[in-house]
Short mmCIF file of C-alpha atoms and ligand atoms in Angstrom, two decimals:
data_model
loop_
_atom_site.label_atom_id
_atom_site.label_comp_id
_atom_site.label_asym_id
_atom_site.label_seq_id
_atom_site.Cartn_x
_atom_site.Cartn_y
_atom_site.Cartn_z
CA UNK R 607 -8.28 -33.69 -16.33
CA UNK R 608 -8.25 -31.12 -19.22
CA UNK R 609 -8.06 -27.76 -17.95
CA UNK R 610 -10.46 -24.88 -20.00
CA UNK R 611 -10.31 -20.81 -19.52
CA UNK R 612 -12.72 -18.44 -21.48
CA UNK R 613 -12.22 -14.82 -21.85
CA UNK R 614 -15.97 -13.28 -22.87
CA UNK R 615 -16.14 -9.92 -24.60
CA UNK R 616 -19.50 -8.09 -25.24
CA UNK R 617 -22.95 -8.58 -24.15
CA UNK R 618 -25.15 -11.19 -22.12
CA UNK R 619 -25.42 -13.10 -25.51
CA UNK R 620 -21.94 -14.02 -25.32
CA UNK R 621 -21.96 -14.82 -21.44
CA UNK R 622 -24.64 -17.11 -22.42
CA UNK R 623 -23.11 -18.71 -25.44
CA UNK R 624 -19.37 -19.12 -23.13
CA UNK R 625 -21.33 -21.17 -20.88
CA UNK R 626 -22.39 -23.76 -23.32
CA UNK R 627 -19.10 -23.97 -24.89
CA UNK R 628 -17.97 -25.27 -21.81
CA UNK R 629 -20.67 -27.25 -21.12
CA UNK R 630 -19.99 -28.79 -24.89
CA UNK R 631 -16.54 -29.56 -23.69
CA UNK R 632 -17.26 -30.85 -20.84
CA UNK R 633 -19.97 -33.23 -22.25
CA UNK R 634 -16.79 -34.43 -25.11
CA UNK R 635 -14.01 -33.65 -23.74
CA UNK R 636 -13.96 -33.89 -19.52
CA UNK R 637 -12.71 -30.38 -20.10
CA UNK R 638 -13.29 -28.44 -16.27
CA UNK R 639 -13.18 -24.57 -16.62
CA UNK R 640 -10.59 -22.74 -14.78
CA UNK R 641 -9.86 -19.15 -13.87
CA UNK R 642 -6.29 -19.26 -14.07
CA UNK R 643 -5.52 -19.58 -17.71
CA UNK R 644 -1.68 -20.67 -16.38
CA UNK R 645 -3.42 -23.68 -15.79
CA UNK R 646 -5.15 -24.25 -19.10
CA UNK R 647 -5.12 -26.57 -21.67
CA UNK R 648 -7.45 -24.94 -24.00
CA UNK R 649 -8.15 -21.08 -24.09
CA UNK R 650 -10.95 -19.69 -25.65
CA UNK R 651 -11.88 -15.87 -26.58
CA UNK R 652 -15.26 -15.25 -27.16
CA UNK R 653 -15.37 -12.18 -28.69
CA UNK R 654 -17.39 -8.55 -29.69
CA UNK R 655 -16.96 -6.31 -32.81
CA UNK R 656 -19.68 -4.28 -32.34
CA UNK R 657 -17.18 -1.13 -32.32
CA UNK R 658 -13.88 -1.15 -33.17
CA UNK R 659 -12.44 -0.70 -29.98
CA UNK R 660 -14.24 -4.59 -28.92
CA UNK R 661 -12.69 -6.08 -32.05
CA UNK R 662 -9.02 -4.57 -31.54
CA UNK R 663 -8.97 -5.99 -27.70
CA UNK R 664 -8.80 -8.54 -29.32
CA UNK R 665 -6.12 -9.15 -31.36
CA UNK R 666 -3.90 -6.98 -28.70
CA UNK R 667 -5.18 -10.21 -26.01
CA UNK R 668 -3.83 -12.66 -28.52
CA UNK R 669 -0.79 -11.19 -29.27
CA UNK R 670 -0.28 -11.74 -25.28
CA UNK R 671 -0.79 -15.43 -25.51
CA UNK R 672 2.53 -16.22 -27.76
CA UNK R 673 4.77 -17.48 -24.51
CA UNK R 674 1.48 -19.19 -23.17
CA UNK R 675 1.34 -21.71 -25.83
CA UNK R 676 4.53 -22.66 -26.25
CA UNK R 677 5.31 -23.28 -23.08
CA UNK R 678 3.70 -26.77 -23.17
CA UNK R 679 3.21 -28.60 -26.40
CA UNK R 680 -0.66 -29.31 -27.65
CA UNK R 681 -1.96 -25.91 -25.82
CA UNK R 682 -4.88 -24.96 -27.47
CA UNK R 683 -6.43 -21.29 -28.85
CA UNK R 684 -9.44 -20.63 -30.33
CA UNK R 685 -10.98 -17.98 -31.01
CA UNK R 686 -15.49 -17.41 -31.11
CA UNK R 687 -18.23 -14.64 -31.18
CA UNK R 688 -18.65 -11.78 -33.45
CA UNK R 689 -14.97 -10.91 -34.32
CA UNK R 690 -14.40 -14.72 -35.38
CA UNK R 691 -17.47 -15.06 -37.78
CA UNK R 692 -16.44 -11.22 -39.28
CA UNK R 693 -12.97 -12.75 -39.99
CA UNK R 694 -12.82 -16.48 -40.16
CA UNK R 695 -9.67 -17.68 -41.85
CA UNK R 696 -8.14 -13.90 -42.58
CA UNK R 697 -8.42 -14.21 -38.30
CA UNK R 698 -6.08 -17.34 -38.07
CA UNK R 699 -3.95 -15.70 -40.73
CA UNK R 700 -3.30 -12.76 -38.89
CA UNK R 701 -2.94 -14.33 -35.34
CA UNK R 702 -0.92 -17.47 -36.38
CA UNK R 703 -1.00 -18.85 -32.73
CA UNK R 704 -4.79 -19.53 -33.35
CA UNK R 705 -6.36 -22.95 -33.87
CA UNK R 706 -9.72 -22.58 -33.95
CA UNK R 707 -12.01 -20.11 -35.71
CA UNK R 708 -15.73 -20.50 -35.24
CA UNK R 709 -18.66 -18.25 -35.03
CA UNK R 710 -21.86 -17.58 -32.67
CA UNK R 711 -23.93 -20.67 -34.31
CA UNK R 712 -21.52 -22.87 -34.78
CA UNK R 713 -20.19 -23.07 -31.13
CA UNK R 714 -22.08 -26.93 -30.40
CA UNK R 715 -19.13 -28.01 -32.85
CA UNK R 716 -15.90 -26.80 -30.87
CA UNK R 717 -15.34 -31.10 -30.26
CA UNK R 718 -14.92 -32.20 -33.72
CA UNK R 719 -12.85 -28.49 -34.67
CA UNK R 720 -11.33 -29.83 -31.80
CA UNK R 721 -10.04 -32.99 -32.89
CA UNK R 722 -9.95 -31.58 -36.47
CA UNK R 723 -7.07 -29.47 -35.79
CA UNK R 724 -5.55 -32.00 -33.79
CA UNK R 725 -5.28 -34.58 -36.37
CA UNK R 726 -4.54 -31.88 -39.28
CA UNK R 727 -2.43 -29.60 -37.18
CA UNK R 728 -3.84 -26.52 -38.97
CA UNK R 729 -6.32 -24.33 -37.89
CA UNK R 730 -9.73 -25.37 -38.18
CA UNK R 731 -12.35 -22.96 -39.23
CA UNK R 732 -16.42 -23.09 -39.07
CA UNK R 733 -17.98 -19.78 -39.01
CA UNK R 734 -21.33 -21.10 -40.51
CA UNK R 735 -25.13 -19.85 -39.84
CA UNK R 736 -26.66 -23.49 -39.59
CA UNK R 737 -30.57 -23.14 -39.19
CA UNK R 738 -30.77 -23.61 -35.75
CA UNK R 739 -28.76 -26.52 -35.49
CA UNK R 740 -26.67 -25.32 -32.48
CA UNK R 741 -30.15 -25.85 -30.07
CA UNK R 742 -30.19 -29.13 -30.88
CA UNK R 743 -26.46 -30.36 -30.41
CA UNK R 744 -26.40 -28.63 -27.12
CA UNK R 745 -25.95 -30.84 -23.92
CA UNK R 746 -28.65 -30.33 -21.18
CA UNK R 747 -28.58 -26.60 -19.40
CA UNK R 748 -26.97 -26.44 -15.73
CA UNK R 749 -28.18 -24.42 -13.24
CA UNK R 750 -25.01 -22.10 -11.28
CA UNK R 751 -27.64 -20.66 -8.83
CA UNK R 752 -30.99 -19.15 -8.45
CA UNK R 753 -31.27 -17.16 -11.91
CA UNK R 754 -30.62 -18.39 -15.20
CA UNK R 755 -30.28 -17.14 -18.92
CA UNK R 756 -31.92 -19.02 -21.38
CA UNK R 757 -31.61 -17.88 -25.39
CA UNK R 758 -34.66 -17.63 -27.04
CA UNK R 759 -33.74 -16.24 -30.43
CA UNK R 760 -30.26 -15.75 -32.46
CA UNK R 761 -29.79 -13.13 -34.75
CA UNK R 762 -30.65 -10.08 -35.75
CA UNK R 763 -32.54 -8.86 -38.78
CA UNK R 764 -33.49 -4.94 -38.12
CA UNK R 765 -30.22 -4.07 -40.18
CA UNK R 766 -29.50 -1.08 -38.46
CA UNK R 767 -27.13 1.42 -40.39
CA UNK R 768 -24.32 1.24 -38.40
CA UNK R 769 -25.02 -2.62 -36.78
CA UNK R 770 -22.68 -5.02 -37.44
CA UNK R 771 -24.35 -7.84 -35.80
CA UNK R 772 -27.03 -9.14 -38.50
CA UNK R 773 -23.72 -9.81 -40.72
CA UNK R 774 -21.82 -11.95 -37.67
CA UNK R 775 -24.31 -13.31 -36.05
CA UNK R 776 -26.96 -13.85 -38.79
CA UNK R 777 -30.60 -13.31 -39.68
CA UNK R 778 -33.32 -13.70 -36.96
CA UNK R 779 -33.96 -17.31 -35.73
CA UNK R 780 -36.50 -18.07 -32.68
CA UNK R 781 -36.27 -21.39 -31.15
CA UNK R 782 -38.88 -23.40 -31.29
CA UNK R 783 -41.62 -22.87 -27.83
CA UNK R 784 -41.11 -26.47 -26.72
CA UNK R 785 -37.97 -26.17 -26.87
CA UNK R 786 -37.39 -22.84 -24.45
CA UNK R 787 -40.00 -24.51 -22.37
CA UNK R 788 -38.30 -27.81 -21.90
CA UNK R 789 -34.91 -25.72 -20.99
CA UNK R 790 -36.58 -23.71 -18.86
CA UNK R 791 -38.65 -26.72 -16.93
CA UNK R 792 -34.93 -28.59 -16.53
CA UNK R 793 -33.34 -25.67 -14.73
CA UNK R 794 -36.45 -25.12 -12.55
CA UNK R 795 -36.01 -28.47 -11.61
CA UNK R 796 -32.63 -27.73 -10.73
CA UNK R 797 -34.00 -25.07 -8.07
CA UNK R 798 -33.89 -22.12 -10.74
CA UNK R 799 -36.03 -19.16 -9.57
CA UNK R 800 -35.66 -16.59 -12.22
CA UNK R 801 -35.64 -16.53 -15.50
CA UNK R 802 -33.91 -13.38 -18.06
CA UNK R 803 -34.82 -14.47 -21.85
CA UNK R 804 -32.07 -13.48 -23.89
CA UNK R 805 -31.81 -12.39 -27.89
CA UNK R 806 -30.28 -9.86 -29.88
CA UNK R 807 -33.64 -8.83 -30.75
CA UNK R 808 -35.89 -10.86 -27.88
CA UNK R 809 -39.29 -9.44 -28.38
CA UNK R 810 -39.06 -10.19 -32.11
CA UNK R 811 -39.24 -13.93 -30.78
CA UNK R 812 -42.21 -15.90 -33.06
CA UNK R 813 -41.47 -19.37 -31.55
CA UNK R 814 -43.05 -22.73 -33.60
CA UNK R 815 -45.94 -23.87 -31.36
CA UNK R 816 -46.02 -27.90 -32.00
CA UNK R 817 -49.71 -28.63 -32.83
CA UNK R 818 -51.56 -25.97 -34.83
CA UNK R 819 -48.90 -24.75 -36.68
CA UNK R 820 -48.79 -20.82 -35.22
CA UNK R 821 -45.82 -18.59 -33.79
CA UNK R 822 -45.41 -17.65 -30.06
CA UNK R 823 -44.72 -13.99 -29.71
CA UNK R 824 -42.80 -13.11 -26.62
CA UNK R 825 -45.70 -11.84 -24.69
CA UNK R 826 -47.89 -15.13 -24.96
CA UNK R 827 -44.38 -16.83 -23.79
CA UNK R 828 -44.60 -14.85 -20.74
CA UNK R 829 -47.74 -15.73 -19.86
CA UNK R 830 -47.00 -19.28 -20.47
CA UNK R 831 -44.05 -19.38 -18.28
CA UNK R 832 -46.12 -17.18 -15.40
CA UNK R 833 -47.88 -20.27 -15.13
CA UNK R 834 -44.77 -22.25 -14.08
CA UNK R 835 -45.59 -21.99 -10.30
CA UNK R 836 -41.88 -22.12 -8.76
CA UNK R 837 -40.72 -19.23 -11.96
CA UNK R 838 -40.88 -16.61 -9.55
CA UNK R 839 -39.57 -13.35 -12.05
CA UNK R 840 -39.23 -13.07 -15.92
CA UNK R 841 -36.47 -10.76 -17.73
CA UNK R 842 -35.76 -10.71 -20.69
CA UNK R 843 -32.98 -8.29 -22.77
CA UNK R 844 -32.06 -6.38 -25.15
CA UNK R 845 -35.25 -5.51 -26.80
CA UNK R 846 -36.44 -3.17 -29.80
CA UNK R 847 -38.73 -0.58 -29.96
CA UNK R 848 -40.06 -1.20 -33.09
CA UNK R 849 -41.04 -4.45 -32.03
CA UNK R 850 -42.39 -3.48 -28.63
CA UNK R 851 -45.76 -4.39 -29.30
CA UNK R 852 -49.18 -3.44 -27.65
CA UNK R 853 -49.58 -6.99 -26.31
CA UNK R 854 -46.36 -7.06 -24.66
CA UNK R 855 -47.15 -3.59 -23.31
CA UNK R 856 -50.55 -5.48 -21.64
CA UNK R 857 -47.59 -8.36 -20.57
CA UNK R 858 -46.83 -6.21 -17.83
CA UNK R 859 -49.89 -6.89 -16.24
CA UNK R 860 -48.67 -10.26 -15.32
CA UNK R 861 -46.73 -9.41 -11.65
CA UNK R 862 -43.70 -12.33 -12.29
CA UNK R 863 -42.89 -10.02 -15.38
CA UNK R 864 -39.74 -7.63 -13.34
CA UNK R 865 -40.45 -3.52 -14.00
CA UNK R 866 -37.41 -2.68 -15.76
CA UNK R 867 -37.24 -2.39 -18.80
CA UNK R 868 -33.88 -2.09 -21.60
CA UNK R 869 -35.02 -0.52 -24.33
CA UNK R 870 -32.41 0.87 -26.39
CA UNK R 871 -33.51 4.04 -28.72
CA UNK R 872 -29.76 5.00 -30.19
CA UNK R 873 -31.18 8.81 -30.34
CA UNK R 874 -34.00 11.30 -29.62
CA UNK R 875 -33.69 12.72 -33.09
CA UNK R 876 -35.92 11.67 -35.99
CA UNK R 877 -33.05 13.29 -38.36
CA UNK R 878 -30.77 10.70 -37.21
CA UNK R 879 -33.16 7.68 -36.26
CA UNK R 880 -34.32 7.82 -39.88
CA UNK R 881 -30.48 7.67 -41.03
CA UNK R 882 -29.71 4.81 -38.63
CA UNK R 883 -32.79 3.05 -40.06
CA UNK R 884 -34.34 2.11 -36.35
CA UNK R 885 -37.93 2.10 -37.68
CA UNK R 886 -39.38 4.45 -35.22
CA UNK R 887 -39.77 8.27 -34.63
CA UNK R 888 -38.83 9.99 -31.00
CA UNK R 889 -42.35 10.70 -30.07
CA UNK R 890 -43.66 6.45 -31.34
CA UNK R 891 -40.90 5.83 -29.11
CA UNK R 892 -42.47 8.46 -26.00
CA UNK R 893 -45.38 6.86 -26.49
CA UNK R 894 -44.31 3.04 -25.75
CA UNK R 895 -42.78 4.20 -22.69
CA UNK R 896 -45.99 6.52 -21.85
CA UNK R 897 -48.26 3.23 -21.93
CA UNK R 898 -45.72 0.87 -19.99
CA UNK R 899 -45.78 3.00 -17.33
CA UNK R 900 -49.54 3.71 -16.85
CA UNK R 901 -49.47 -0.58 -17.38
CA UNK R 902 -46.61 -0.70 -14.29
CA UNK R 903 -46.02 2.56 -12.65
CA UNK R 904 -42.85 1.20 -10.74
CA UNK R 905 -41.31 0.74 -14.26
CA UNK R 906 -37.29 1.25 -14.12
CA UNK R 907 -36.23 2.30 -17.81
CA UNK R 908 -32.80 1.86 -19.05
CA UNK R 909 -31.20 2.22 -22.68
CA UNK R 910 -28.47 2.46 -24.99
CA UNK R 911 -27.16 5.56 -27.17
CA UNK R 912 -25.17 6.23 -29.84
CA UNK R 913 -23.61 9.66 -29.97
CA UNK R 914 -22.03 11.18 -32.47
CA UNK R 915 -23.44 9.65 -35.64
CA UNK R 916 -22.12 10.94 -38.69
CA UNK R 917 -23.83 14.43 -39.14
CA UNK R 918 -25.33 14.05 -36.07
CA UNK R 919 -26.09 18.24 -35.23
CA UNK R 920 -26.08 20.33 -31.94
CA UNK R 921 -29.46 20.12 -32.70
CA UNK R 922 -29.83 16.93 -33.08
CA UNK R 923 -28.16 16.24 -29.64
CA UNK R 924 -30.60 17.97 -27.55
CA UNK R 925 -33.37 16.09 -29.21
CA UNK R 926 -31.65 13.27 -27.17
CA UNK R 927 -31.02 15.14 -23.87
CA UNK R 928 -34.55 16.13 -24.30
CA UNK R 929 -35.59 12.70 -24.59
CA UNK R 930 -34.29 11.76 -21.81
CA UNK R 931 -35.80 13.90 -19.58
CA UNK R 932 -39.07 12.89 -21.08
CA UNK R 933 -38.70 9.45 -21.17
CA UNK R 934 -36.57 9.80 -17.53
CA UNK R 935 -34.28 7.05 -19.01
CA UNK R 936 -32.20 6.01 -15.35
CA UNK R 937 -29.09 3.52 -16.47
CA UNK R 938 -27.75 3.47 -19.92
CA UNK R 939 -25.09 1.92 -22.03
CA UNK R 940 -23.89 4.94 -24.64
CA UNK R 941 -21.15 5.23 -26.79
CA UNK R 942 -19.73 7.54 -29.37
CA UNK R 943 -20.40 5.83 -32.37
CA UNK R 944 -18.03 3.75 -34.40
CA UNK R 945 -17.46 2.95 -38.18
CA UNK R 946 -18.18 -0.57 -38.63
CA UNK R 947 -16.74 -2.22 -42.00
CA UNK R 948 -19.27 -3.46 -44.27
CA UNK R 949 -22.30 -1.39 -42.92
CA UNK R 950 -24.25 1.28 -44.92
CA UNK R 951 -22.92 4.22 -42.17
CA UNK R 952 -19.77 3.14 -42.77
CA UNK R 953 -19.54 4.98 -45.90
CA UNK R 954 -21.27 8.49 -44.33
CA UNK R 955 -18.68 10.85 -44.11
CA UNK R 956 -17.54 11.10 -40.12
CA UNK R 957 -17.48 14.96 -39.91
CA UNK R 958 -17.76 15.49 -35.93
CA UNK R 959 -14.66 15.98 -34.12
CA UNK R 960 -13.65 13.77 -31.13
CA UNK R 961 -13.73 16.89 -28.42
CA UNK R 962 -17.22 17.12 -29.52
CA UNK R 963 -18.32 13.57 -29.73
CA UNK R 964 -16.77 13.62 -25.87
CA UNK R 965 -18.28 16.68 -24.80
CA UNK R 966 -21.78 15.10 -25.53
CA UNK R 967 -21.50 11.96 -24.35
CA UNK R 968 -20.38 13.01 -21.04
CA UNK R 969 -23.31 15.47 -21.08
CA UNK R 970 -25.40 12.47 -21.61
CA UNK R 971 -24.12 10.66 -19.37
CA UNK R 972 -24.28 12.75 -16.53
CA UNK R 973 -27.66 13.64 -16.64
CA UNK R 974 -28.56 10.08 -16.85
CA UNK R 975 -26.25 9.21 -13.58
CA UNK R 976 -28.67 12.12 -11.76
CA UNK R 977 -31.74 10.87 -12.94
CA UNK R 978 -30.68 7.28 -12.05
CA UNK R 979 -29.64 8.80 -8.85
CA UNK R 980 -33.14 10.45 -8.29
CA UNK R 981 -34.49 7.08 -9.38
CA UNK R 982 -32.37 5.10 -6.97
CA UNK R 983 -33.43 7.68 -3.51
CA UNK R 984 -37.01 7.39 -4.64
CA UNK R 985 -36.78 3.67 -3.61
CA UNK R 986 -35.75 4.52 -0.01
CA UNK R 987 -38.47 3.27 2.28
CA UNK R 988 -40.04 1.33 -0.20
CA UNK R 989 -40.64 -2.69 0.16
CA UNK R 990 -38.52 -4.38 -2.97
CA UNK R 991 -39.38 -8.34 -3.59
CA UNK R 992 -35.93 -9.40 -4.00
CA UNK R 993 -34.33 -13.24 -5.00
CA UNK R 994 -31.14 -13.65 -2.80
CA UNK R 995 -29.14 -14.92 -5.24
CA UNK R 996 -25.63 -15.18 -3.31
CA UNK R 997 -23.46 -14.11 -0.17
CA UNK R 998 -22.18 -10.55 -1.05
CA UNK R 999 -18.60 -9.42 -0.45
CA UNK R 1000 -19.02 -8.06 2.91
CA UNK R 1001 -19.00 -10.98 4.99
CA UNK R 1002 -22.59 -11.48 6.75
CA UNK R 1003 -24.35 -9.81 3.79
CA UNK R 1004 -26.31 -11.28 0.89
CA UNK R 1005 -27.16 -9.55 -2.23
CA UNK R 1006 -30.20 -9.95 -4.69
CA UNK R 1007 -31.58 -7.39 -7.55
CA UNK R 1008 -34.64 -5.43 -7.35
CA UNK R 1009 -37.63 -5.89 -9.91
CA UNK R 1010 -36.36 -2.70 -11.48
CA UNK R 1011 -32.73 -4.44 -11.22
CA UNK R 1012 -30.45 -3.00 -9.16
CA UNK R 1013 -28.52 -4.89 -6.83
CA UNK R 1014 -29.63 -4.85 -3.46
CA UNK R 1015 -27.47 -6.21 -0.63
CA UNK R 1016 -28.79 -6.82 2.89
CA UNK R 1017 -28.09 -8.69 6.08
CA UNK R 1018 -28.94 -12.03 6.41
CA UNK R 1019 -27.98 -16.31 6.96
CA UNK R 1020 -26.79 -18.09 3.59
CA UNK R 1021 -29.97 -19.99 3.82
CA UNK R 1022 -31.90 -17.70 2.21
CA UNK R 1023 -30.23 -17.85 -1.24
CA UNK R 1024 -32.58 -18.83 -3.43
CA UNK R 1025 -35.59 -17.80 -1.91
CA UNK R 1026 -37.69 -14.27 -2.63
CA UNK R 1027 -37.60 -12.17 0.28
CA UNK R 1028 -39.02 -9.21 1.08
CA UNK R 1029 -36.49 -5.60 1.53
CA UNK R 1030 -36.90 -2.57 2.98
CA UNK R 1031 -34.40 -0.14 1.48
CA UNK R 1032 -32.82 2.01 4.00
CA UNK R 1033 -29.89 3.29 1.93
CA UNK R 1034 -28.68 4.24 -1.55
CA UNK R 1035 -24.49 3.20 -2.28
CA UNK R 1036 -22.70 4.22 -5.27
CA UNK R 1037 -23.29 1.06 -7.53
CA UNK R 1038 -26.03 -0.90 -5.07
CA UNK R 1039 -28.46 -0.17 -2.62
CA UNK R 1040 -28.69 -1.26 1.15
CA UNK R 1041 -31.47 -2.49 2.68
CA UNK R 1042 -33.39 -4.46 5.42
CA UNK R 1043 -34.53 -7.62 5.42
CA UNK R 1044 -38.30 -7.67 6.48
CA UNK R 1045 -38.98 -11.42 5.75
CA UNK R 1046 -40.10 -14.05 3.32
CA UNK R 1047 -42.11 -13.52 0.27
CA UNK R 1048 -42.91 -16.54 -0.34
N1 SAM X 2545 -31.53 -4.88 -30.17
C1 SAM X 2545 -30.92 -3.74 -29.73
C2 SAM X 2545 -31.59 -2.48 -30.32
O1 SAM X 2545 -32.78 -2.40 -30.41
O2 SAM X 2545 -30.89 -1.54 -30.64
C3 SAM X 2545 -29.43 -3.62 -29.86
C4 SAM X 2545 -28.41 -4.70 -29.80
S1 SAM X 2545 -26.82 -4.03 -30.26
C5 SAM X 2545 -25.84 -5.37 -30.53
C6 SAM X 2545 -26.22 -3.38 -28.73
C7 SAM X 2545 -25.85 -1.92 -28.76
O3 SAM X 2545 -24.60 -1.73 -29.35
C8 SAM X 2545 -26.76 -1.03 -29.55
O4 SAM X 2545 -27.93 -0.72 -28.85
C9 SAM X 2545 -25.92 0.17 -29.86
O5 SAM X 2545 -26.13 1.20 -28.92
C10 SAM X 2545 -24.50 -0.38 -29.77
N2 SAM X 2545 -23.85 -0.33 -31.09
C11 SAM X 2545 -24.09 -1.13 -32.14
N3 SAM X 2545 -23.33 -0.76 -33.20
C12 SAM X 2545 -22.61 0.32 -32.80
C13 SAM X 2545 -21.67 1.17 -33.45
N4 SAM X 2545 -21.33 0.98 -34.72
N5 SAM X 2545 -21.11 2.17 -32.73
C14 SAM X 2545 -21.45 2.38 -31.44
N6 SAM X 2545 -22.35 1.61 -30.77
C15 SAM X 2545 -22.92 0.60 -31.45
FE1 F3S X 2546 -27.92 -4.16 -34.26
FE2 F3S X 2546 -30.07 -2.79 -34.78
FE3 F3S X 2546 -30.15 -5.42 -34.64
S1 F3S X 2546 -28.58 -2.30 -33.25
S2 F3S X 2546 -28.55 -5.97 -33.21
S3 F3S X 2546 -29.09 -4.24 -36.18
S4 F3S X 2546 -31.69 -3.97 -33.87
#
């Protein structure tokens, strides 16, 4: 049997999409995945250029995979994601040892760029944005335990200054409802408990409803999938303030909807969201978090920043750390910002120095590691509804995530995975929390 190893890069989008390819390959091919790419056949990168640093992993990973391919004749390399559809054929130019090129929608057609290259023995390249198409050529989703992603919506279409993702991965695209709901019915059926919605933009989801003709906006999805009576929790990530609207504020109402929330706001300055083009002003953005949290006063709030955007003042930067404490953001994902090619910022003049751009962002992030800290011992005592979702690496223990999502590992017998249970936390770790298992919450 065909051997297959995949190397992901970036965010939960491309997790999601590396899954399919192999279940594409699987469905053509007989391809099994492996985590020992010695043992491949075909290798696959699925890849991130959302700052430069992503993109050049990259190419300094492929330049590693020389001796691997021709060590036995017909090994395969191919190369997907963001980096892929930025580059398409310049990308097998540069890397020679690369057979296949193809992009985030075009990932359903790995078989027949497959066999394409085999036949032509050149690389074969598809880096298209086909409406949609990839939905519908997609084999049916398998459950790997309790919780499960399911894609709701490609693209991106905000056009953020410094973004490169609306040029890679396209304009904004929502599946249509019946078609989330008849993935999300198949991996219920396959003993799925939880569900995380995924899209570059998720709350900008307006799904066809079959029938009358109207769009399904993320909130009246929620409700529709509360009513799925084994869907026990609903996520759903990364999502955009702009688009945060008041009935998906009123969502949280609806207990299987988990209490934290990503919500990534880039900056606390006005100066600088203006210049990054984000649609929103600190205090519009105060005020969405001021409402979810008299809607769900348990809410867990985590985000992502840019620092260091060109012009970006001392000022400017304590708009942010003021923010912060405001908002009392407790996790984040922030990074000094980075040039992409092709986007407006690109062509702002970069006039902060590095020491400074480091200086901030550890600032940043240190204050956010003590309020998540704060966060995390404010949950001691407290009963947390948790899904065991596997054993954990101490032996004995199993390990879930809280509603506010942080993992959560406790004693207990494997038989619980897959079950909600209910926790007592006792104890907070460095990445996790500890807890006691009270009983079923069923
Ligand atoms: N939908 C989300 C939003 O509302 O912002 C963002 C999705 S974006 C692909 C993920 C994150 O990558 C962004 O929130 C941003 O913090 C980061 N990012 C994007 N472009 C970047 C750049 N040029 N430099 C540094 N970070 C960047
Ligand atoms: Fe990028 Fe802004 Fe869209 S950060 S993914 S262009 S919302």
């Amino acid at each position: 049997m065909s051997k297959l190893f995949i190397k992901t890069f970036g965010c939960q989008m491309n997790e999601y999409d590396s899954s399919k390819m192999a279940d594409v390959l699987k469905a053509s091919h007989g391809y099994e995945v492996t985590s020992d790419p010695e043992a491949a056949d075909l290798l696959l990168f699925n890849t991130c250029s959302v700052r430069e640093k992503a993109q050049e992993k990259v190419f300094s990973e492929l330049g590693k995979w020389k001796e691997w391919k021709e060590a036995k004749p017909g090994r395969v390399i191919g190369v997907g994601g963001c980096v892929a559809s930025q580059e398409g054929e310049a990308l097998a130019k540069r890397a020679r040892i690369v057979d296949l090129v193809f992009g985030p929608q075009t990932l359903h057609r790995l078989p027949q760029l497959l066999e394409q290259t085999r036949s032509t023995h050149r690389p074969a390249v598809d880096i298209r944005f086909p409406e949609i198409e990839k939905f519908d050529n997609l084999p049916e989703p398998r459950a790997e335990g309790p919780s499960a992603f399911v894609s709701i919506m490609e693209g991106c279409s905000k056009y953020c200054t410094f973004c490169i993702v609306p040029y890679t991965r396209g304009e904004e695209m929502s599946r249509p409802l019946d078609d989330v709901l008849a993935e999300v019915s198949s991996l219920l059926d396959q003993g799925v408990r939880e569900i995380t919605l995924l899209g570059q933009n998720v709350n900008a989801y307006r799904g066809a409803m079959a029938g009358d003709g109207g769009t399904c906006d993320l909130a009246l999805l929620i409700h529709i999938l509360a009513r799925f009576d084994t869907l026990g929790r609903i996520r759903f990530t990364t999502s955009h303030p702009a688009e945060f609207s008041d009935s998906l504020i009123e969502a949280y109402a609806e207990p299987k909807l988990a209490s934290g929330v990503h919500l990534p706001v880039q900056s606390g300055s006005d100066r600088i969201l203006g210049m990054m083009k984000r649609g929103y002003t600190q205090a519009q953005y105060l005020d969405k978090i001021r409402r979810l949290r008299q809607a769900r006063p348990d809410l867990a709030l985590s985000s992502d920043f840019i620092i260091g955007f060109p012009s970006e003042t001392e000022e400017d930067f304590e708009q942010t750390m003021a923010m912060i404490e405001e908002a009392r953001v407790d996790a984040a994902y922030s990074f000094i910002y980075s040039a992409r090619p092709g986007t407006p910022a690109a062509n702002l003049r970069d006039n902060i120095s590095l020491e400074v751009k480091q200086q901030r962002l550890e600032r940043l992030q240190t204050r956010i590691r003590q309020i998540g800290d704060e966060y995390a011992r404010s949950l001691i005592g407290t009963t947390q509804k948790v899904l065991v979702e596997k054993t954990a690496r101490n032996p004995g223990q199993l390990s879930g995530k809280t509603p506010c999502n942080r993992p959560l590992n406790f004693d207990g017998p494997a038989s619980l995975i897959g079950q909600f249970v209910n926790i007592q936390v006792a104890e907070v770790l460095t990445n996790s929390l500890r807890g006691r298992l009270l009983g079923s919450a069923e």
